[in-house]
mmCIF file of C-alpha atoms in Angstrom:
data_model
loop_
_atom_site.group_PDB
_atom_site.id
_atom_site.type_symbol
_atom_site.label_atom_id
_atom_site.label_comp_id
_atom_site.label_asym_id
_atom_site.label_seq_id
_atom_site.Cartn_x
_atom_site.Cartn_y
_atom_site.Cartn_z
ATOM 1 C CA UNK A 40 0.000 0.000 0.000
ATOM 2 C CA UNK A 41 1.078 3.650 -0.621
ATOM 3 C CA UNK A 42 2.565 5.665 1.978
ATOM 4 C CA UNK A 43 2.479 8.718 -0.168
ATOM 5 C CA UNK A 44 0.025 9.860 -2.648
ATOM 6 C CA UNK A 45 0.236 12.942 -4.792
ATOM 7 C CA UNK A 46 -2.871 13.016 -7.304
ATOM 8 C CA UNK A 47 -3.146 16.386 -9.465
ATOM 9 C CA UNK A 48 -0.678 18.827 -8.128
ATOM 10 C CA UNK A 49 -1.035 21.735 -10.128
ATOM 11 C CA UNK A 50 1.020 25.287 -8.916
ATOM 12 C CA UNK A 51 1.572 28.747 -10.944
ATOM 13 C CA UNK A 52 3.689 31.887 -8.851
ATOM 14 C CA UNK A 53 1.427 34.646 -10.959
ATOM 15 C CA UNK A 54 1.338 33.934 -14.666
ATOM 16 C CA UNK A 55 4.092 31.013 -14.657
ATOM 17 C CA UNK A 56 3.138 27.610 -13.965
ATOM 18 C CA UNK A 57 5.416 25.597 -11.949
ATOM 19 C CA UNK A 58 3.877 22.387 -11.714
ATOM 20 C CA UNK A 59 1.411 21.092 -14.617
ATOM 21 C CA UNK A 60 -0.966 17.997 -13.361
ATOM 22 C CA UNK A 61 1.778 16.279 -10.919
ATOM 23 C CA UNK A 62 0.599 12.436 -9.814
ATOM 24 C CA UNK A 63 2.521 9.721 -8.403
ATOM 25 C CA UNK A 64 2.455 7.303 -5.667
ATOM 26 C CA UNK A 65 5.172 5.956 -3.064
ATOM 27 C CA UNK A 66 5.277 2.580 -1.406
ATOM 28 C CA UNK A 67 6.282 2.805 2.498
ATOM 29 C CA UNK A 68 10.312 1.660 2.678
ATOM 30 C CA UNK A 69 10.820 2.697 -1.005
ATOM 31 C CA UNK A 70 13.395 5.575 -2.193
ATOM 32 C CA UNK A 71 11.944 7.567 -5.203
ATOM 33 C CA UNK A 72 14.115 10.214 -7.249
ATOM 34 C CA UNK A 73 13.049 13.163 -8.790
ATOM 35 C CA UNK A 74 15.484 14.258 -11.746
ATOM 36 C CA UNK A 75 15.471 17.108 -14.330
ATOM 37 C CA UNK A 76 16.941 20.088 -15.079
ATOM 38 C CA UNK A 77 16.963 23.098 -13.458
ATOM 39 C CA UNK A 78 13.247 25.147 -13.298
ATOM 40 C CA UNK A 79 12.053 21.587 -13.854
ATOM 41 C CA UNK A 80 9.770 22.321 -10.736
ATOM 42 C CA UNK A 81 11.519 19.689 -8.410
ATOM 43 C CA UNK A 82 12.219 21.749 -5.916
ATOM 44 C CA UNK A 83 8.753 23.109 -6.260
ATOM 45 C CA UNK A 84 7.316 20.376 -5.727
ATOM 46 C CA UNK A 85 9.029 19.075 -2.404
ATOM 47 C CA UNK A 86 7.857 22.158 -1.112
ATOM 48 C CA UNK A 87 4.170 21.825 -2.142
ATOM 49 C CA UNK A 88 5.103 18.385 -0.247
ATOM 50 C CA UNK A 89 6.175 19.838 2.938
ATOM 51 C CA UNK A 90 3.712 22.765 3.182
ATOM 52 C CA UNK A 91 6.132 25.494 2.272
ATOM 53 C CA UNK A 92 3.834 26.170 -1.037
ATOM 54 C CA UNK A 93 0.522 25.572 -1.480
ATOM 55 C CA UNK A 94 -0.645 23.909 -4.485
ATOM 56 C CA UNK A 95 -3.077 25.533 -6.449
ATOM 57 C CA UNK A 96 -5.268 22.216 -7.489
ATOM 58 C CA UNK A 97 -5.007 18.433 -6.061
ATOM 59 C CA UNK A 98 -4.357 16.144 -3.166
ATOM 60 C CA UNK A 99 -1.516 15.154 -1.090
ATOM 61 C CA UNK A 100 -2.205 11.741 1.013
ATOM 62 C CA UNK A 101 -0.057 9.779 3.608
ATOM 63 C CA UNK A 102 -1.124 6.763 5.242
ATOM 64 C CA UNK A 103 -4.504 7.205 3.561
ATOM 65 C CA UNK A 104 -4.805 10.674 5.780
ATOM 66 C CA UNK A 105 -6.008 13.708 3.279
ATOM 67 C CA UNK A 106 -3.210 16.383 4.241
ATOM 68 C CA UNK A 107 -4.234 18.528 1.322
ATOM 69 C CA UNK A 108 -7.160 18.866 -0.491
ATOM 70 C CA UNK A 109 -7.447 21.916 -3.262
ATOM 71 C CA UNK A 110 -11.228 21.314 -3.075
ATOM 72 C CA UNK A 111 -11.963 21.489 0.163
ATOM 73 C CA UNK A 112 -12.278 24.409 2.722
ATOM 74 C CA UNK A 113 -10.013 23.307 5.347
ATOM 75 C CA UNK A 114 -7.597 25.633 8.499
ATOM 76 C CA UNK A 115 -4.475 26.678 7.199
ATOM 77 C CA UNK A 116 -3.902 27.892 10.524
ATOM 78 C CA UNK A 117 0.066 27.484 11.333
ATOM 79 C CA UNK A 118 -0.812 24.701 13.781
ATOM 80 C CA UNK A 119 -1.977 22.916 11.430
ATOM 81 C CA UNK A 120 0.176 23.476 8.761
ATOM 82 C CA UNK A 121 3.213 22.507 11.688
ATOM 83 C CA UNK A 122 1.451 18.956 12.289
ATOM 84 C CA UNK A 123 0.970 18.208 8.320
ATOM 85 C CA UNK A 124 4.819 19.161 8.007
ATOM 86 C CA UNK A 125 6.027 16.525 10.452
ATOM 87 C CA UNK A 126 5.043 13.533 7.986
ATOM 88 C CA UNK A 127 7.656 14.579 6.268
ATOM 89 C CA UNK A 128 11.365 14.882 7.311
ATOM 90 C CA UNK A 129 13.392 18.157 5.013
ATOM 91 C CA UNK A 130 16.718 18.401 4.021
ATOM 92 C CA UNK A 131 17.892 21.279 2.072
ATOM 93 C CA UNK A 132 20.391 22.424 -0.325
ATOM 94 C CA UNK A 133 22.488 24.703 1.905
ATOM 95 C CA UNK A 134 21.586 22.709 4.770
ATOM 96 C CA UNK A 135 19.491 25.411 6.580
ATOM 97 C CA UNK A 136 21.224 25.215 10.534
ATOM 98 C CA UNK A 137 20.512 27.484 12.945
ATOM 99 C CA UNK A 138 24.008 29.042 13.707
ATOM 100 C CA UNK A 139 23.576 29.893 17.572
ATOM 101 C CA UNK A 140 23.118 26.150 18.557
ATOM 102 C CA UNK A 141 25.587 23.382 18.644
ATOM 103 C CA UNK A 142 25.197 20.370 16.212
ATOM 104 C CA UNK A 143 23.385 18.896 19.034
ATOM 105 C CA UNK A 144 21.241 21.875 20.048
ATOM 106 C CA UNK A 145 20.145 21.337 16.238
ATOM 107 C CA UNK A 146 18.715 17.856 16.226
ATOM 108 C CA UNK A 147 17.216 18.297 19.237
ATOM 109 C CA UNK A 148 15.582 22.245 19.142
ATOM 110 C CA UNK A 149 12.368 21.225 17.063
ATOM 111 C CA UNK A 150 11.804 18.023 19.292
ATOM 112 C CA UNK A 151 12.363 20.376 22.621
ATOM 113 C CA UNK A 152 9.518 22.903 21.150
ATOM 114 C CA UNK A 153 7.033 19.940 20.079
ATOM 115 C CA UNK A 154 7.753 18.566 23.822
ATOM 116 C CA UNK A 155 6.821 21.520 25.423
ATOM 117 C CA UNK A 156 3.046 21.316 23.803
ATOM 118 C CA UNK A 157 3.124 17.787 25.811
ATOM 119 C CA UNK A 158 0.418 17.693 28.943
ATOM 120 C CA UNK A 159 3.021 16.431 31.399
ATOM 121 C CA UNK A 160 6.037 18.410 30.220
ATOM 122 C CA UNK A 161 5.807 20.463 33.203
ATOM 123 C CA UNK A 162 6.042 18.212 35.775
ATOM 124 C CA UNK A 163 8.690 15.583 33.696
ATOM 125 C CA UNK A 164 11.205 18.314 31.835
ATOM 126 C CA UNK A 165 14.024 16.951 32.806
ATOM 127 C CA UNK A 166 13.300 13.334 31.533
ATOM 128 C CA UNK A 167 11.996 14.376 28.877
ATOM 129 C CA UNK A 168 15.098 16.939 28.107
ATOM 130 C CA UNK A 169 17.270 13.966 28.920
ATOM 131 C CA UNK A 170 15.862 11.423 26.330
ATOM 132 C CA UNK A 171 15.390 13.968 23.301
ATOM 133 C CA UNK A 172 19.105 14.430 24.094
ATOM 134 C CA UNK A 173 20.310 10.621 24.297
ATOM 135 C CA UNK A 174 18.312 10.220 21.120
ATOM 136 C CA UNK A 175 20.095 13.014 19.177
ATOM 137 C CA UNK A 176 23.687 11.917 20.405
ATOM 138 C CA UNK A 177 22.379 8.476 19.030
ATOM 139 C CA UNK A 178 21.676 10.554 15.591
ATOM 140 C CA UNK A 179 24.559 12.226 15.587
ATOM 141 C CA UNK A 180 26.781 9.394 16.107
ATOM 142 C CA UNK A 181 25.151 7.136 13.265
ATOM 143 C CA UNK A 182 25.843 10.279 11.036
ATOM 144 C CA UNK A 183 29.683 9.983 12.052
ATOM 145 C CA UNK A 184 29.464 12.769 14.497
ATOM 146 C CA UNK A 185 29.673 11.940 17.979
ATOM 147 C CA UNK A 186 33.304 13.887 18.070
ATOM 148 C CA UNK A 187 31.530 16.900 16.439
ATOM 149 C CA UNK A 188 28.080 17.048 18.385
ATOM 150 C CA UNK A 189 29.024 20.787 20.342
ATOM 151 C CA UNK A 190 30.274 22.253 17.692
ATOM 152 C CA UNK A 191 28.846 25.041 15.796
ATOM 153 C CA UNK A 192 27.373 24.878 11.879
ATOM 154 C CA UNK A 193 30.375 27.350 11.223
ATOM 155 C CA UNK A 194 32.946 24.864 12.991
ATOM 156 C CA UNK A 195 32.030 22.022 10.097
ATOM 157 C CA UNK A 196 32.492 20.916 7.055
ATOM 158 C CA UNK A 197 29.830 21.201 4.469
ATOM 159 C CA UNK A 198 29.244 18.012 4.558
ATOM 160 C CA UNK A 199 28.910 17.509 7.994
ATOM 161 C CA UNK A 200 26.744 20.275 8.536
ATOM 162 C CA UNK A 201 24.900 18.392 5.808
ATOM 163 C CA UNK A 202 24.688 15.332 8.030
ATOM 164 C CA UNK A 203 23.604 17.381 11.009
ATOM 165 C CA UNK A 204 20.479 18.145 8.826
ATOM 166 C CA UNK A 205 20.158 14.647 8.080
ATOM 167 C CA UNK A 206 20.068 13.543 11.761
ATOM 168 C CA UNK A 207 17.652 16.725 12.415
ATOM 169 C CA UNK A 208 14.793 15.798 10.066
ATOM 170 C CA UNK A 209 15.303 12.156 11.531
ATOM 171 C CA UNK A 210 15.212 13.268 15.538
ATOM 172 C CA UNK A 211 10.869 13.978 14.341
ATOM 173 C CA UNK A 212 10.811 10.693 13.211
ATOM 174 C CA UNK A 213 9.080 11.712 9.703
ATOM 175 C CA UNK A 214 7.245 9.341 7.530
ATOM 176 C CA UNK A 215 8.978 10.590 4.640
ATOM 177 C CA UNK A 216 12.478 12.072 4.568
ATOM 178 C CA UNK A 217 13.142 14.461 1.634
ATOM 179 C CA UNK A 218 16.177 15.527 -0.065
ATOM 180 C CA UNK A 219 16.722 18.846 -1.825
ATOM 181 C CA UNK A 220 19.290 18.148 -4.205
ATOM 182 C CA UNK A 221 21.166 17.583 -0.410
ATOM 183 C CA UNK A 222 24.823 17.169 -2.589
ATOM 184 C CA UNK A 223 24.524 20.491 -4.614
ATOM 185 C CA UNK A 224 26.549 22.854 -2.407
ATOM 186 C CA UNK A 225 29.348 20.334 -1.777
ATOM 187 C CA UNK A 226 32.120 19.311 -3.663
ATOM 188 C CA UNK A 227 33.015 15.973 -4.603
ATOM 189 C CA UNK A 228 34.725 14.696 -1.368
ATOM 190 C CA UNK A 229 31.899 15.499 0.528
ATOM 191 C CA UNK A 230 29.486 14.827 -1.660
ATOM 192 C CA UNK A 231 30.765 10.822 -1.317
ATOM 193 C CA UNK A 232 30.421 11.773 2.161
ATOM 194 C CA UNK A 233 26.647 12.451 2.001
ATOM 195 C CA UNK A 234 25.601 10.280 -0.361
ATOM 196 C CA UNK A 235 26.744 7.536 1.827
ATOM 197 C CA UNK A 236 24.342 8.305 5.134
ATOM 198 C CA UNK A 237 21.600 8.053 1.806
ATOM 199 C CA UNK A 238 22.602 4.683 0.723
ATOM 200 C CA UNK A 239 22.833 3.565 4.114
ATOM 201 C CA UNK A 240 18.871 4.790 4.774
ATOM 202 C CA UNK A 241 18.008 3.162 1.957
ATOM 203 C CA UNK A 242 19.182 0.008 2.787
ATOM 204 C CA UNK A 243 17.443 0.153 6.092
ATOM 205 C CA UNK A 244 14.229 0.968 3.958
ATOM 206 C CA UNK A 245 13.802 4.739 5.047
ATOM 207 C CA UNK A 246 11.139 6.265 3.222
ATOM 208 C CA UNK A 247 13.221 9.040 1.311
ATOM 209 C CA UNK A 248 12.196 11.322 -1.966
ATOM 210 C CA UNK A 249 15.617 12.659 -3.001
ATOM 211 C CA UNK A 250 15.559 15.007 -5.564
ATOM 212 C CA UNK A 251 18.981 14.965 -7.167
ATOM 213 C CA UNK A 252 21.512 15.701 -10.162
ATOM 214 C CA UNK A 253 23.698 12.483 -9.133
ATOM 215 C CA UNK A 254 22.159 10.122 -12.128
ATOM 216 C CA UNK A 255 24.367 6.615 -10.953
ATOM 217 C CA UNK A 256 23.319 7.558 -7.068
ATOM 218 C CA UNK A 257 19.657 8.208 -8.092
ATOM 219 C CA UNK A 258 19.722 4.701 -10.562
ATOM 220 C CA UNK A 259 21.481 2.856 -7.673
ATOM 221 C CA UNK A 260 19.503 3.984 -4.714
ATOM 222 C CA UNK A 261 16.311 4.719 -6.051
ATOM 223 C CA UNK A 262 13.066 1.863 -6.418
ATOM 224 C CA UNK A 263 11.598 4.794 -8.408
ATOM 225 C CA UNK A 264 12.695 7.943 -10.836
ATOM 226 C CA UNK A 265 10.661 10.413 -11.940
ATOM 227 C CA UNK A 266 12.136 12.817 -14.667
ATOM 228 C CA UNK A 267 10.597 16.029 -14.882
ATOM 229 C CA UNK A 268 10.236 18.689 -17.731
ATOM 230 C CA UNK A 269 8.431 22.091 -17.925
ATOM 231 C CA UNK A 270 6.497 21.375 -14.854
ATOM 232 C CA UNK A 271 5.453 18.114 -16.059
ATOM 233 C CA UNK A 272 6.433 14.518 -15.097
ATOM 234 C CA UNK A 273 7.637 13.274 -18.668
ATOM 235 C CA UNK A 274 8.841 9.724 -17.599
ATOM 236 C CA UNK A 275 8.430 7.633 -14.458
ATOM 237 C CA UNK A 276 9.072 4.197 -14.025
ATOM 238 C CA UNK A 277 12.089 1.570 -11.920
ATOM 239 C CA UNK A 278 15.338 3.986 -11.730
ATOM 240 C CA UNK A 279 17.444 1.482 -13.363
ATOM 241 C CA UNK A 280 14.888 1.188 -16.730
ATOM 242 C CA UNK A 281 14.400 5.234 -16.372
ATOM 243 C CA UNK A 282 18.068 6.110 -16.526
ATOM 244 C CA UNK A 283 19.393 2.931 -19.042
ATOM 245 C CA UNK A 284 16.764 2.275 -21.277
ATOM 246 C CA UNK A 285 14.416 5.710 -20.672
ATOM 247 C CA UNK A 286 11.547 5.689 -23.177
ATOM 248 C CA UNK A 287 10.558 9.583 -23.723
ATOM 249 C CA UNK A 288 12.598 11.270 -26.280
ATOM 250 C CA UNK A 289 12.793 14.303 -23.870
ATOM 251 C CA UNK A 290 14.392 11.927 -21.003
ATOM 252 C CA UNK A 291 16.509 10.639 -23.358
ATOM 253 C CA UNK A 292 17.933 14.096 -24.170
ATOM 254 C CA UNK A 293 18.295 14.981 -20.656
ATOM 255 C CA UNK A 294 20.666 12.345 -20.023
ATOM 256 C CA UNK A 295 22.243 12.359 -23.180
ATOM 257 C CA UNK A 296 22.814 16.150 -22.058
ATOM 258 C CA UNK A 297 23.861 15.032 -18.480
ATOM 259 C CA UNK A 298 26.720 12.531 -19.697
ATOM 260 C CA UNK A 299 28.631 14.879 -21.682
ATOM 261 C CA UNK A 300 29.364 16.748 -18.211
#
């Protein structure tokens, strides 16, 4: 059964649409790339995903839960909005840390603020303090970091800061974790850096939709690609068939493009 569907999407910013008629479907423990070139509306649409846009038309479901409906009046009060967003787990380009906390105070600020809305927070802060904190050490340490966890964003490496962000969109325990081209700021030694915390999610099944420009990491971690055109999905389909044997003429010249690089 899907964990994730998108039926619809539609988004314009004034005059310009982004995103033309986006649909597509994601098993629970299955990776799924989103490739194309830039203005594609990727990006676009992992924010529609996350609640950072709204889409103009269509439906975004997880676990069979309607978390967006275009046709229906529904709150867009920020609560709300908040709740919807922890389904799903972001990590973005430039990795997005807060620079006056530690790598540790970053993992564990947005669990700390979604404690303190608990009933019995009051009377059990310091437990609770003291297990959001054993859990992020436990993050940070799986991302390579326990000899990094009190330093600050500007005290790392890009990709470590990188990894930070992974462990932070973990710490909420999303449904879906999703990657904004998470590579594209880095250079190559760090980008083999990154890409291997992926490939090691993916082989423990984490739900992830990565959208990327790294065509063998997408074909080798990826159960799904989508390549995107215009605003449109052109070609979806298994990542190895998309990116060796793509049907669309369009996809075709996209990677044809891509290899000469």
């Amino acid at each position: 059964m899907a964990i994730l569907e998108v039926q619809n999407i539609n988004k314009s910013f004034g005059n310009t649409r982004v995103l033309e008629d986006i649909s597509f479907s994601l098993e629970e423990g299955n990776a799924l790339a989103i490739i194309g070139s830039s203005g594609s509306g990727k990006t676009t649409l992992l924010r529609c995903l996350n609640f950072l846009e709204t889409p103009d038309k269509g439906k975004i479901i997880v676990k069979n839960n309607v978390l967006f409906d275009a046709d229906s009046a529904s709150s867009t009060s920020e609560n709300e909005i908040r709740r919807k967003r922890l389904h799903f787990g972001m990590v973005f380009q430039n990795f997005n840390l807060f620079p006056q906390y530690t790598a540790l105070g970053n993992v564990m600020l947005a669990c700390e603020l979604l404690a303190k809305e608990r009933s019995d927070y009051k009377t059990n802060r310091k437990k609770i303090h003291n297990e959001i904190e054993e859990k992020a050490k436990l993050l940070l340490d799986q991302m390579g970091l326990s000899d990094r966890m009190y330093n600050y964003p500007h005290q790392l490496s890009g990709g470590q800061q990188q990894r930070v962000a992974i462990a932070r969109a973990l710490a909420m325990e999303p449904d879906i974790l999703c990657f904004d081209e998470p590579t594209s700021a880095l250079d190559p030694e760090l980008t083999g850096e990154v890409l291997k915390v992926i490939r090691s999610l993916a082989e423990k099944h984490t739900t992830m939709v990565i959208v990327t420009h790294e065509m063998s990491f997408a074909r080798d971690v990826a159960d799904q690609i989508i390549f995107m055109d215009g605003g449109y999905i052109v070609e979806q389909g298994n990542a190895f068939d998309v990116i060796n044997n793509p049907k669309e003429e369009r996809t075709k010249q996209f990677l044809a493009r891509y290899s000469e690089k």
